[in-house]
Tab-separated table of C-alpha atoms and ligand atoms in Angstrom:
chain	number	residue	atom	x	y	z
B	1	UNK	CA	0.000	0.000	0.000
B	2	UNK	CA	1.433	3.428	-0.879
B	3	UNK	CA	0.972	6.264	1.544
B	4	UNK	CA	-0.691	9.288	-0.034
B	5	UNK	CA	1.707	12.232	-0.362
B	6	UNK	CA	0.182	15.540	0.620
B	7	UNK	CA	1.004	18.451	-1.709
B	8	UNK	CA	3.403	21.000	-0.270
B	9	UNK	CA	1.800	24.086	1.156
B	10	UNK	CA	2.976	27.416	2.545
B	11	UNK	CA	0.962	30.148	4.206
B	12	UNK	CA	0.814	33.818	5.070
B	13	UNK	CA	0.582	34.464	8.808
B	14	UNK	CA	-0.911	37.817	9.796
B	15	UNK	CA	-3.388	39.504	12.165
B	16	UNK	CA	-5.771	40.637	11.049
B	17	UNK	CA	-5.226	38.579	7.888
B	18	UNK	CA	-5.662	41.632	5.712
B	19	UNK	CA	-6.274	41.372	2.000
B	20	UNK	CA	-2.867	40.309	0.697
B	21	UNK	CA	-1.690	39.807	-2.874
B	22	UNK	CA	0.616	36.940	-1.858
B	23	UNK	CA	-1.926	34.130	-2.504
B	24	UNK	CA	-2.580	35.523	-5.991
B	25	UNK	CA	1.166	35.619	-6.745
B	26	UNK	CA	1.998	32.134	-5.408
B	27	UNK	CA	-1.083	30.476	-6.939
B	28	UNK	CA	-0.131	31.998	-10.301
B	29	UNK	CA	3.361	30.483	-10.088
B	30	UNK	CA	2.064	27.089	-8.893
B	31	UNK	CA	-0.302	26.997	-11.872
B	32	UNK	CA	2.303	28.260	-14.335
B	33	UNK	CA	4.943	25.726	-13.241
B	34	UNK	CA	2.437	22.866	-12.942
B	35	UNK	CA	3.262	22.291	-9.283
B	36	UNK	CA	0.670	20.696	-7.061
B	37	UNK	CA	0.878	22.856	-3.969
B	38	UNK	CA	-0.975	25.354	-1.843
B	39	UNK	CA	-0.688	28.773	-0.261
B	40	UNK	CA	-3.143	29.619	2.524
B	41	UNK	CA	-3.904	32.657	4.637
B	42	UNK	CA	-3.658	31.978	8.370
B	43	UNK	CA	-5.142	34.607	10.682
B	44	UNK	CA	-3.142	34.192	13.884
B	45	UNK	CA	-3.456	36.672	16.784
B	46	UNK	CA	-0.287	37.840	18.588
B	47	UNK	CA	-0.898	35.533	21.557
B	48	UNK	CA	-1.105	32.511	19.273
B	49	UNK	CA	1.855	33.354	17.029
B	50	UNK	CA	4.672	31.563	18.918
B	51	UNK	CA	2.635	28.380	19.226
B	52	UNK	CA	1.629	28.460	15.576
B	53	UNK	CA	5.190	29.009	14.317
B	54	UNK	CA	6.663	26.353	16.602
B	55	UNK	CA	4.191	23.863	15.101
B	56	UNK	CA	4.307	25.136	11.516
B	57	UNK	CA	5.213	21.715	10.071
B	58	UNK	CA	2.582	19.993	12.224
B	59	UNK	CA	0.048	22.419	10.754
B	60	UNK	CA	1.043	21.034	7.356
B	61	UNK	CA	3.278	23.855	6.083
B	62	UNK	CA	6.769	23.744	4.572
B	63	UNK	CA	7.204	27.452	5.240
B	64	UNK	CA	5.456	30.781	5.522
B	65	UNK	CA	5.364	34.470	4.850
B	66	UNK	CA	4.963	36.586	7.940
B	67	UNK	CA	3.313	39.982	7.909
B	68	UNK	CA	2.094	42.591	10.405
B	69	UNK	CA	2.265	42.478	13.374
B	70	UNK	CA	4.498	39.396	13.588
B	71	UNK	CA	7.583	40.271	11.506
B	72	UNK	CA	9.825	41.252	14.436
B	73	UNK	CA	8.761	38.384	16.690
B	74	UNK	CA	9.461	35.889	13.925
B	75	UNK	CA	13.176	36.618	14.383
B	76	UNK	CA	13.295	35.283	17.930
B	77	UNK	CA	11.320	32.149	17.061
B	78	UNK	CA	13.544	31.081	14.151
B	79	UNK	CA	17.193	30.952	13.103
B	80	UNK	CA	17.432	34.200	11.119
B	81	UNK	CA	19.981	34.809	8.362
B	82	UNK	CA	22.128	37.949	8.126
B	83	UNK	CA	19.444	39.772	6.111
B	84	UNK	CA	16.646	39.244	8.601
B	85	UNK	CA	18.959	40.269	11.438
B	86	UNK	CA	20.084	43.451	9.638
B	87	UNK	CA	16.507	44.497	8.855
B	88	UNK	CA	15.312	43.491	12.334
B	89	UNK	CA	12.357	41.610	10.866
B	90	UNK	CA	11.677	38.382	8.980
B	91	UNK	CA	9.075	37.989	6.252
B	92	UNK	CA	9.891	34.492	4.974
B	93	UNK	CA	10.276	31.225	6.935
B	94	UNK	CA	11.411	27.825	5.691
B	95	UNK	CA	12.811	24.588	7.049
B	96	UNK	CA	16.449	23.647	6.629
B	97	UNK	CA	16.368	20.000	7.733
B	98	UNK	CA	14.318	20.384	10.921
B	99	UNK	CA	15.499	23.918	11.725
B	100	UNK	CA	13.058	26.737	11.044
B	101	UNK	CA	15.057	29.463	9.283
B	102	UNK	CA	14.030	33.018	8.428
B	103	UNK	CA	15.088	35.740	6.048
B	104	UNK	CA	13.939	39.109	4.801
B	105	UNK	CA	13.269	39.147	1.066
B	106	UNK	CA	12.531	42.890	0.818
B	107	UNK	CA	16.249	43.413	0.169
B	108	UNK	CA	16.399	41.326	-2.981
B	109	UNK	CA	12.878	42.455	-3.909
B	110	UNK	CA	14.070	46.054	-4.001
B	111	UNK	CA	17.388	45.345	-5.728
B	112	UNK	CA	16.083	42.864	-8.319
B	113	UNK	CA	13.280	45.247	-9.205
B	114	UNK	CA	15.799	48.049	-9.731
B	115	UNK	CA	17.867	45.746	-11.953
B	116	UNK	CA	14.752	44.902	-13.962
B	117	UNK	CA	13.483	48.498	-14.168
B	118	UNK	CA	16.658	50.595	-14.495
B	119	UNK	CA	19.521	48.518	-15.833
B	120	UNK	CA	22.920	49.930	-14.800
B	121	UNK	CA	21.425	51.872	-11.875
B	122	UNK	CA	24.301	50.842	-9.605
B	123	UNK	CA	26.690	53.147	-11.453
B	124	UNK	CA	25.288	55.936	-9.237
B	125	UNK	CA	27.558	57.130	-6.445
B	126	UNK	CA	25.044	58.915	-4.217
B	127	UNK	CA	21.683	57.618	-3.070
B	128	UNK	CA	19.101	59.521	-1.039
B	129	UNK	CA	16.756	57.358	1.012
B	130	UNK	CA	13.645	58.861	2.620
B	131	UNK	CA	12.503	57.032	5.756
B	132	UNK	CA	14.272	55.013	8.431
B	133	UNK	CA	11.894	52.147	9.237
B	134	UNK	CA	12.152	48.464	8.395
B	135	UNK	CA	11.780	49.019	4.644
B	136	UNK	CA	14.562	51.608	4.728
B	137	UNK	CA	16.913	49.139	6.459
B	138	UNK	CA	16.203	46.604	3.702
B	139	UNK	CA	16.912	49.229	1.019
B	140	UNK	CA	20.122	50.445	2.694
B	141	UNK	CA	21.382	46.861	3.131
B	142	UNK	CA	20.810	46.215	-0.581
B	143	UNK	CA	22.470	49.464	-1.670
B	144	UNK	CA	25.537	48.724	0.480
B	145	UNK	CA	25.765	45.209	-0.915
B	146	UNK	CA	25.815	46.685	-4.424
B	147	UNK	CA	28.631	49.061	-3.507
B	148	UNK	CA	26.872	52.443	-3.569
B	149	UNK	CA	29.477	54.883	-2.217
B	150	UNK	CA	27.335	57.369	-0.254
B	151	UNK	CA	23.857	56.820	1.122
B	152	UNK	CA	22.035	59.757	2.698
B	153	UNK	CA	19.072	58.906	4.912
B	154	UNK	CA	16.449	61.521	5.820
B	155	UNK	CA	13.708	60.754	8.305
B	156	UNK	CA	10.995	62.823	9.968
B	157	UNK	CA	12.191	61.518	13.347
B	158	UNK	CA	15.892	62.366	13.090
B	159	UNK	CA	16.935	59.937	15.821
B	160	UNK	CA	15.839	56.920	13.780
B	161	UNK	CA	18.004	58.025	10.848
B	162	UNK	CA	20.990	58.352	13.204
B	163	UNK	CA	20.375	54.898	14.685
B	164	UNK	CA	20.140	53.412	11.190
B	165	UNK	CA	23.383	55.110	10.118
B	166	UNK	CA	25.163	53.793	13.217
B	167	UNK	CA	23.993	50.284	12.437
B	168	UNK	CA	25.262	50.313	8.852
B	169	UNK	CA	28.526	52.283	9.212
B	170	UNK	CA	30.404	55.117	7.528
B	171	UNK	CA	28.817	54.898	4.077
B	172	UNK	CA	25.437	55.903	5.514
B	173	UNK	CA	24.924	59.567	6.449
B	174	UNK	CA	21.855	60.801	8.318
B	175	UNK	CA	20.541	64.163	7.148
B	176	UNK	CA	17.758	66.357	8.475
B	177	UNK	CA	14.296	65.993	6.901
B	178	UNK	CA	14.479	69.719	6.137
B	179	UNK	CA	17.743	69.179	4.205
B	180	UNK	CA	16.261	66.848	1.559
B	181	UNK	CA	16.058	69.678	-1.000
B	182	UNK	CA	19.804	70.395	-0.668
B	183	UNK	CA	20.669	66.717	-1.150
B	184	UNK	CA	18.650	66.293	-4.367
B	185	UNK	CA	21.228	67.691	-6.876
B	186	UNK	CA	23.753	64.969	-5.902
B	187	UNK	CA	21.263	62.094	-5.676
B	188	UNK	CA	21.686	59.669	-8.569
B	189	UNK	CA	19.067	57.496	-6.909
B	190	UNK	CA	16.120	58.717	-4.817
B	191	UNK	CA	14.115	56.135	-2.856
B	192	UNK	CA	10.920	56.760	-0.901
B	193	UNK	CA	10.589	54.158	1.855
B	194	UNK	CA	8.112	56.192	3.910
B	195	UNK	CA	4.387	55.580	3.773
B	196	UNK	CA	3.897	59.113	2.411
B	197	UNK	CA	1.980	59.067	-0.864
B	198	UNK	CA	0.171	55.849	0.052
B	199	UNK	CA	-3.596	55.822	-0.333
B	200	UNK	CA	-5.057	57.277	2.890
B	201	UNK	CA	-1.718	58.794	3.998
B	202	UNK	CA	-0.456	62.365	3.578
B	203	UNK	CA	1.277	63.235	0.295
B	204	UNK	CA	5.056	63.360	-0.032
B	205	UNK	CA	5.528	67.083	-0.579
B	206	UNK	CA	8.739	67.146	-2.582
B	207	UNK	CA	9.697	69.070	-5.717
B	208	UNK	CA	12.223	66.861	-7.511
B	209	UNK	CA	13.227	69.279	-10.282
B	210	UNK	CA	16.710	69.542	-8.757
B	211	UNK	CA	17.552	65.852	-9.259
B	212	UNK	CA	20.325	65.131	-11.799
B	213	UNK	CA	19.020	64.554	-15.349
B	214	UNK	CA	20.042	60.865	-15.244
B	215	UNK	CA	18.611	60.171	-11.781
B	216	UNK	CA	16.522	57.106	-10.990
B	217	UNK	CA	13.517	57.335	-8.660
B	218	UNK	CA	12.106	54.395	-6.708
B	219	UNK	CA	8.979	54.373	-4.551
B	220	UNK	CA	8.099	51.460	-2.284
B	221	UNK	CA	4.459	52.536	-2.065
B	222	UNK	CA	2.267	50.557	-4.502
B	223	UNK	CA	-1.224	51.796	-3.673
B	224	UNK	CA	-1.633	53.825	-5.819
B	225	UNK	CA	0.497	52.084	-8.411
B	226	UNK	CA	1.729	55.364	-9.833
B	227	UNK	CA	2.463	57.596	-6.865
B	228	UNK	CA	2.716	61.372	-7.361
B	229	UNK	CA	6.505	60.967	-6.849
B	230	UNK	CA	6.801	58.438	-9.687
B	231	UNK	CA	4.479	60.495	-11.898
B	232	UNK	CA	6.652	63.589	-11.358
B	233	UNK	CA	9.826	61.589	-12.091
B	234	UNK	CA	8.384	60.181	-15.335
B	235	UNK	CA	7.169	63.609	-16.393
B	236	UNK	CA	10.775	64.742	-15.962
B	237	UNK	CA	12.020	61.883	-18.163
B	238	UNK	CA	13.659	60.003	-15.277
B	239	UNK	CA	13.760	56.216	-14.985
B	240	UNK	CA	11.642	54.743	-12.185
B	241	UNK	CA	11.133	51.553	-10.187
B	242	UNK	CA	7.767	51.061	-8.498
B	243	UNK	CA	6.562	49.367	-5.345
B	244	UNK	CA	4.571	46.672	-7.121
B	245	UNK	CA	7.713	45.496	-8.922
B	246	UNK	CA	9.433	45.183	-5.546
B	247	UNK	CA	6.465	43.295	-4.074
B	248	UNK	CA	6.556	40.765	-6.937
B	249	UNK	CA	10.327	40.316	-6.827
B	250	UNK	CA	10.380	39.847	-3.035
B	251	UNK	CA	8.022	36.867	-3.391
B	252	UNK	CA	10.405	34.882	-5.632
B	253	UNK	CA	12.732	33.531	-2.931
B	254	UNK	CA	9.996	32.164	-0.678
B	255	UNK	CA	8.444	30.244	-3.556
B	256	UNK	CA	11.851	28.836	-4.503
B	257	UNK	CA	12.582	27.767	-0.912
B	258	UNK	CA	9.199	26.072	-0.452
B	259	UNK	CA	8.539	24.536	-3.856
B	260	UNK	CA	12.054	24.045	-5.275
B	261	UNK	CA	11.651	26.092	-8.478
B	262	UNK	CA	12.703	29.680	-9.026
B	263	UNK	CA	9.675	31.448	-10.540
B	264	UNK	CA	9.728	34.427	-12.888
B	265	UNK	CA	8.174	37.837	-12.502
B	266	UNK	CA	6.340	38.078	-15.818
B	267	UNK	CA	4.284	40.885	-17.384
B	268	UNK	CA	1.312	38.493	-17.131
B	269	UNK	CA	1.739	38.194	-13.331
B	270	UNK	CA	2.119	41.931	-13.003
B	271	UNK	CA	-1.070	42.512	-14.995
B	272	UNK	CA	-2.925	40.037	-12.773
B	273	UNK	CA	-1.906	41.827	-9.575
B	274	UNK	CA	-2.474	45.258	-11.121
B	275	UNK	CA	-6.038	44.233	-11.948
B	276	UNK	CA	-6.511	43.039	-8.366
B	277	UNK	CA	-5.132	46.317	-6.979
B	278	UNK	CA	-7.701	48.131	-9.081
B	279	UNK	CA	-10.413	46.337	-7.095
B	280	UNK	CA	-9.231	46.347	-3.454
M	1	NAP	P1	7.701	51.690	9.256
M	1	NAP	O1	8.807	50.891	9.854
M	1	NAP	O2	6.472	51.960	10.050
M	1	NAP	O3	8.326	53.105	8.791
M	1	NAP	C1	7.512	54.122	8.281
M	1	NAP	C2	8.382	55.267	7.761
M	1	NAP	O4	7.525	56.269	7.186
M	1	NAP	C3	9.194	55.948	8.860
M	1	NAP	O5	10.415	56.389	8.320
M	1	NAP	C4	8.287	57.129	9.222
M	1	NAP	O6	8.977	58.210	9.811
M	1	NAP	C5	7.784	57.511	7.859
M	1	NAP	N1	6.562	58.319	7.944
M	1	NAP	C6	5.318	57.893	8.258
M	1	NAP	N2	4.453	58.935	8.247
M	1	NAP	C7	5.190	60.042	7.939
M	1	NAP	C8	4.886	61.432	7.780
M	1	NAP	N3	3.627	61.877	7.945
M	1	NAP	N4	5.884	62.278	7.442
M	1	NAP	C9	7.155	61.824	7.268
M	1	NAP	N5	7.512	60.526	7.414
M	1	NAP	C10	6.539	59.652	7.737
M	1	NAP	O7	7.178	51.030	7.897
M	1	NAP	P2	8.020	50.183	6.844
M	1	NAP	O8	7.819	48.744	7.111
M	1	NAP	O9	9.400	50.717	6.780
M	1	NAP	O10	7.213	50.493	5.480
M	1	NAP	C11	7.263	51.784	4.900
M	1	NAP	C12	6.511	51.798	3.563
M	1	NAP	O11	7.113	50.890	2.638
M	1	NAP	C13	5.041	51.377	3.671
M	1	NAP	O12	4.288	52.207	2.820
M	1	NAP	C14	5.038	49.944	3.139
M	1	NAP	O13	3.792	49.592	2.561
M	1	NAP	C15	6.112	50.046	2.080
M	1	NAP	N6	6.737	48.739	1.757
M	1	NAP	C16	6.602	48.277	0.489
M	1	NAP	C17	7.179	47.067	0.150
M	1	NAP	C18	7.045	46.563	-1.274
M	1	NAP	O14	7.279	45.371	-1.514
M	1	NAP	N7	6.709	47.404	-2.213
M	1	NAP	C19	7.903	46.327	1.092
M	1	NAP	C20	8.025	46.846	2.389
M	1	NAP	C21	7.429	48.064	2.704
M	1	NAP	P3	9.101	58.309	11.429
M	1	NAP	O15	10.255	57.426	11.813
M	1	NAP	O16	9.363	59.746	11.664
M	1	NAP	O17	7.786	57.842	12.002
């Protein structure tokens, strides 16, 4: 008698389990690659998170994405890699033998999206990063890894920019939020990692006319898809990288770790998620 083999499945753990695009993305890849597998949403409250993660395999999962409010706690409950430790949060869990590992895929999501959207971007010497939260740490880690010489970080709460700069060393320079305008003429790459410009949040009030003519502008916000910052950059003829591209690229590694195939970010997938974003 042969034992029935259950298809591999991963899940997204969050609370509340808000409407996420991850199931759409992973189901698309499963279908496209002809893999029998699953990707569920698991609504797990904070008090149940440790227990759920410690029994992830017993719940039938080979790994998971972790979202708000669990991303920081996931670090302590797993063996994090250097990326998750540097960002201070994990978004992807998987088993290495019987050890539950974790990483943060926002770093490669940001960098791979820049590679796809603005080939040769890493020739820039100066980057200006707005924001100093978790997403900013992922961006700064990626920029350092790619050898960007000077990274200026501006944050509304100055102290957080200083703490971030201390963590990452001499290449990273905190600047005052009020000094963003002065930093623009040197910025070959401008990245918005704040929530400003997101639907329901205040606008990012920034005139970017002073950016160099070859500058590249990236925005992590993806609702709306074309933020006022990206619209202004395009109107100025600058190359851009958007938040949806990053979201799609950050999902690649988890899928590969769980299902053993590296999936592609295709125009068809992007169109699928774009259509979904149009109907939140
Ligand atoms: P976070 O840790 O909460 O950081 C939020 C950042 O936004 C902080 O720097 C904060 O400044 C700044 N901010 C918020 N309101 C502001 C305001 N009114 N004026 C000036 N600055 C303000 O959040 P996060 O995890 O880094 O995420 C930040 C953004 O990136 C979110 O919009 C998130 O959706 C997006 N994101 C996108 C992707 C993707 O795949 N596209 C991945 C990760 C994150 P203070 O320190 O002064 O509060």
